[in-house]
mmCIF file of C-alpha atoms in Angstrom:
data_model
loop_
_atom_site.group_PDB
_atom_site.id
_atom_site.type_symbol
_atom_site.label_atom_id
_atom_site.label_comp_id
_atom_site.label_asym_id
_atom_site.label_seq_id
_atom_site.Cartn_x
_atom_site.Cartn_y
_atom_site.Cartn_z
ATOM 1 C CA MET A 27 -2.164 22.221 17.420
ATOM 2 C CA PRO A 28 -0.549 21.226 20.862
ATOM 3 C CA PRO A 29 -0.036 23.831 23.473
ATOM 4 C CA ARG A 30 3.158 25.739 23.567
ATOM 5 C CA LEU A 31 5.608 25.852 26.479
ATOM 6 C CA PHE A 32 7.437 28.972 27.570
ATOM 7 C CA GLN A 33 10.822 28.593 29.032
ATOM 8 C CA CYS A 34 13.346 30.959 30.640
ATOM 9 C CA ALA A 35 16.630 30.526 32.466
ATOM 10 C CA HIS A 36 17.667 31.475 35.909
ATOM 11 C CA ARG A 37 21.020 31.247 37.617
ATOM 12 C CA VAL A 38 20.901 30.691 41.323
ATOM 13 C CA GLN A 39 22.784 33.506 43.261
ATOM 14 C CA TYR A 40 24.662 33.148 46.521
ATOM 15 C CA ALA A 41 22.062 35.476 48.171
ATOM 16 C CA ASP A 42 19.348 32.977 47.279
ATOM 17 C CA CYS A 43 20.772 30.241 49.399
ATOM 18 C CA THR A 44 20.694 29.297 53.147
ATOM 19 C CA LEU A 45 23.789 28.250 55.281
ATOM 20 C CA GLY A 46 23.060 24.739 53.968
ATOM 21 C CA ASN A 47 23.662 25.825 50.420
ATOM 22 C CA HIS A 48 20.121 25.151 49.195
ATOM 23 C CA VAL A 49 17.776 27.798 48.018
ATOM 24 C CA TYR A 50 15.530 29.415 50.590
ATOM 25 C CA HIS A 51 11.979 28.344 49.819
ATOM 26 C CA ALA A 52 10.498 31.829 49.282
ATOM 27 C CA ARG A 53 12.860 32.547 46.454
ATOM 28 C CA TYR A 54 11.168 30.066 44.282
ATOM 29 C CA LEU A 55 8.010 32.234 44.325
ATOM 30 C CA GLU A 56 9.966 35.308 43.222
ATOM 31 C CA TRP A 57 11.432 33.344 40.276
ATOM 32 C CA LEU A 58 8.002 32.008 39.259
ATOM 33 C CA ASP A 59 6.775 35.625 39.323
ATOM 34 C CA GLU A 60 9.763 36.661 37.089
ATOM 35 C CA ALA A 61 8.996 33.866 34.727
ATOM 36 C CA ARG A 62 5.262 34.998 34.609
ATOM 37 C CA GLY A 63 6.422 38.543 33.687
ATOM 38 C CA ALA A 64 8.647 37.218 30.875
ATOM 39 C CA PHE A 65 5.865 34.948 29.545
ATOM 40 C CA PHE A 66 3.524 37.848 29.314
ATOM 41 C CA ARG A 67 6.070 39.904 27.553
ATOM 42 C CA CYS A 68 6.591 37.120 25.190
ATOM 43 C CA ILE A 69 2.951 37.013 24.106
ATOM 44 C CA GLY A 70 2.927 40.715 23.677
ATOM 45 C CA ALA A 71 0.965 41.639 26.807
ATOM 46 C CA PRO A 72 3.567 43.017 29.208
ATOM 47 C CA LEU A 73 1.967 43.201 32.795
ATOM 48 C CA ALA A 74 2.981 46.816 33.003
ATOM 49 C CA GLU A 75 0.900 47.607 29.926
ATOM 50 C CA LEU A 76 -2.089 45.611 31.116
ATOM 51 C CA GLN A 77 -1.951 47.646 34.447
ATOM 52 C CA GLU A 78 -1.809 50.828 32.430
ATOM 53 C CA THR A 79 -5.037 49.828 30.708
ATOM 54 C CA GLY A 80 -6.623 49.085 34.164
ATOM 55 C CA THR A 81 -6.129 45.239 34.302
ATOM 56 C CA LEU A 82 -4.413 43.399 37.027
ATOM 57 C CA PHE A 83 -3.916 39.742 37.685
ATOM 58 C CA VAL A 84 -4.168 39.107 41.404
ATOM 59 C CA LEU A 85 -2.783 35.916 42.886
ATOM 60 C CA VAL A 86 -5.601 34.070 44.649
ATOM 61 C CA ASN A 87 -4.102 30.521 45.099
ATOM 62 C CA TYR A 88 -0.672 28.944 44.851
ATOM 63 C CA GLN A 89 0.193 25.242 45.165
ATOM 64 C CA LEU A 90 3.754 24.155 45.246
ATOM 65 C CA ARG A 91 5.514 20.788 45.372
ATOM 66 C CA TYR A 92 9.201 20.802 46.199
ATOM 67 C CA ARG A 93 10.893 17.786 44.822
ATOM 68 C CA ALA A 94 14.638 18.666 45.293
ATOM 69 C CA PRO A 95 16.696 21.587 46.296
ATOM 70 C CA ALA A 96 18.404 24.073 43.906
ATOM 71 C CA ARG A 97 21.931 25.134 44.954
ATOM 72 C CA TYR A 98 24.293 27.961 44.514
ATOM 73 C CA ASP A 99 25.287 28.683 40.849
ATOM 74 C CA ASP A 100 22.830 26.207 39.440
ATOM 75 C CA LEU A 101 21.453 27.027 36.049
ATOM 76 C CA LEU A 102 17.738 26.426 36.098
ATOM 77 C CA THR A 103 15.009 26.281 33.436
ATOM 78 C CA ILE A 104 11.603 27.651 34.496
ATOM 79 C CA GLN A 105 8.759 26.449 32.312
ATOM 80 C CA VAL A 106 5.339 28.346 32.188
ATOM 81 C CA ARG A 107 2.161 27.088 30.598
ATOM 82 C CA PRO A 108 -1.419 28.502 30.910
ATOM 83 C CA ALA A 109 -3.595 25.528 32.176
ATOM 84 C CA ALA A 110 -6.925 27.172 32.232
ATOM 85 C CA LEU A 111 -8.601 30.433 31.284
ATOM 86 C CA THR A 112 -12.135 31.642 32.252
ATOM 87 C CA ARG A 113 -13.791 35.006 31.840
ATOM 88 C CA VAL A 114 -12.161 36.230 35.063
ATOM 89 C CA ARG A 115 -9.465 33.727 36.044
ATOM 90 C CA LEU A 116 -6.118 32.467 34.651
ATOM 91 C CA VAL A 117 -4.286 29.327 35.952
ATOM 92 C CA LEU A 118 -0.634 28.963 35.263
ATOM 93 C CA ASP A 119 1.442 25.782 35.659
ATOM 94 C CA TYR A 120 5.135 26.026 36.318
ATOM 95 C CA ARG A 121 7.948 23.535 36.452
ATOM 96 C CA LEU A 122 11.462 24.355 37.507
ATOM 97 C CA HIS A 123 14.198 22.045 36.082
ATOM 98 C CA SER A 124 17.892 21.630 36.867
ATOM 99 C CA ALA A 125 20.419 21.729 34.166
ATOM 100 C CA ALA A 126 20.362 17.863 34.228
ATOM 101 C CA GLY A 127 16.608 17.838 33.609
ATOM 102 C CA ALA A 128 15.500 16.900 37.048
ATOM 103 C CA ILE A 129 12.243 18.526 38.186
ATOM 104 C CA LEU A 130 12.942 20.599 41.288
ATOM 105 C CA LEU A 131 9.547 22.214 41.755
ATOM 106 C CA GLU A 132 6.051 22.107 40.336
ATOM 107 C CA ALA A 133 3.491 24.734 41.005
ATOM 108 C CA THR A 134 0.111 25.921 39.858
ATOM 109 C CA ALA A 135 -1.009 29.538 40.402
ATOM 110 C CA THR A 136 -4.505 30.888 40.132
ATOM 111 C CA TYR A 137 -4.931 34.531 39.279
ATOM 112 C CA ALA A 138 -8.090 36.630 39.355
ATOM 113 C CA CYS A 139 -8.460 39.330 36.712
ATOM 114 C CA THR A 140 -9.447 42.640 38.377
ATOM 115 C CA ARG A 141 -9.685 46.204 37.791
ATOM 116 C CA LEU A 142 -7.394 48.699 39.626
ATOM 117 C CA ASP A 143 -10.016 49.166 42.289
ATOM 118 C CA GLY A 144 -9.951 45.314 42.915
ATOM 119 C CA LYS A 145 -13.291 44.497 41.357
ATOM 120 C CA PRO A 146 -13.411 41.492 39.215
ATOM 121 C CA SER A 147 -13.051 42.050 35.437
ATOM 122 C CA ARG A 148 -13.159 39.983 32.390
ATOM 123 C CA VAL A 149 -9.907 39.003 30.824
ATOM 124 C CA PRO A 150 -9.344 41.369 27.892
ATOM 125 C CA PRO A 151 -10.265 39.625 24.616
ATOM 126 C CA THR A 152 -6.935 40.425 22.974
ATOM 127 C CA LEU A 153 -5.131 38.798 25.949
ATOM 128 C CA ALA A 154 -7.439 35.605 25.783
ATOM 129 C CA LEU A 155 -6.632 35.452 22.001
ATOM 130 C CA ALA A 156 -2.950 35.644 22.741
ATOM 131 C CA LEU A 157 -3.156 32.951 25.450
ATOM 132 C CA GLY A 158 -5.146 30.568 23.285
ATOM 133 C CA PRO A 159 -2.250 28.705 21.513
ATOM 134 C CA TRP A 160 -0.488 28.321 24.912
ATOM 135 C CA LEU A 161 -3.337 26.582 26.763
ATOM 136 C CA ALA A 162 -2.657 23.156 28.138
ATOM 137 C CA PRO A 163 -5.053 20.290 27.242
ATOM 138 C CA GLU A 164 -7.624 19.455 29.918
ATOM 139 C CA GLY A 165 -6.251 16.991 32.465
ATOM 140 C CA ALA A 166 -2.643 17.906 32.011
ATOM 141 C CA GLY A 167 -0.473 18.401 35.052
ATOM 142 C CA PRO A 168 2.047 21.062 35.856
ATOM 143 C CA ALA A 169 3.561 22.653 32.764
ATOM 144 C CA GLY A 170 1.476 20.282 30.564
ATOM 145 C CA GLY A 171 2.933 17.026 32.133
ATOM 146 C CA GLN A 172 0.795 14.143 33.165
ATOM 147 C CA PRO A 173 -0.783 14.066 36.666
ATOM 148 C CA GLU A 174 1.205 12.091 39.104
#
């Protein structure tokens, strides 16, 4: 079965933009984090519930490629796909598309699974099972696309 792709929508707000009417670069990171939270809720593992059971996913690396600016009132689609899962790490690929389908941003984020005290921890087995159908094939680029 091919991996699944999670998508959510985001409308650019005026407060997200600079005087040049393009989105301030740090806003993209906030949107990716919102999409990550929505994805975890979708698979039945809300981040708040994981935290309540003593599990955190701490960001250890972010790689971003900005391709084109988003502007005020644009309706965007954010795609999320798990790219890799190990005993203690999760890699998520993201793509942000315009309403016309243009890729505006590609990103890869690596998260370490930790306990509340910051010590490394194994990814909970139930979460690993829930992530399985979403995992991208080896060698796929951001959000399951081909490397460029």
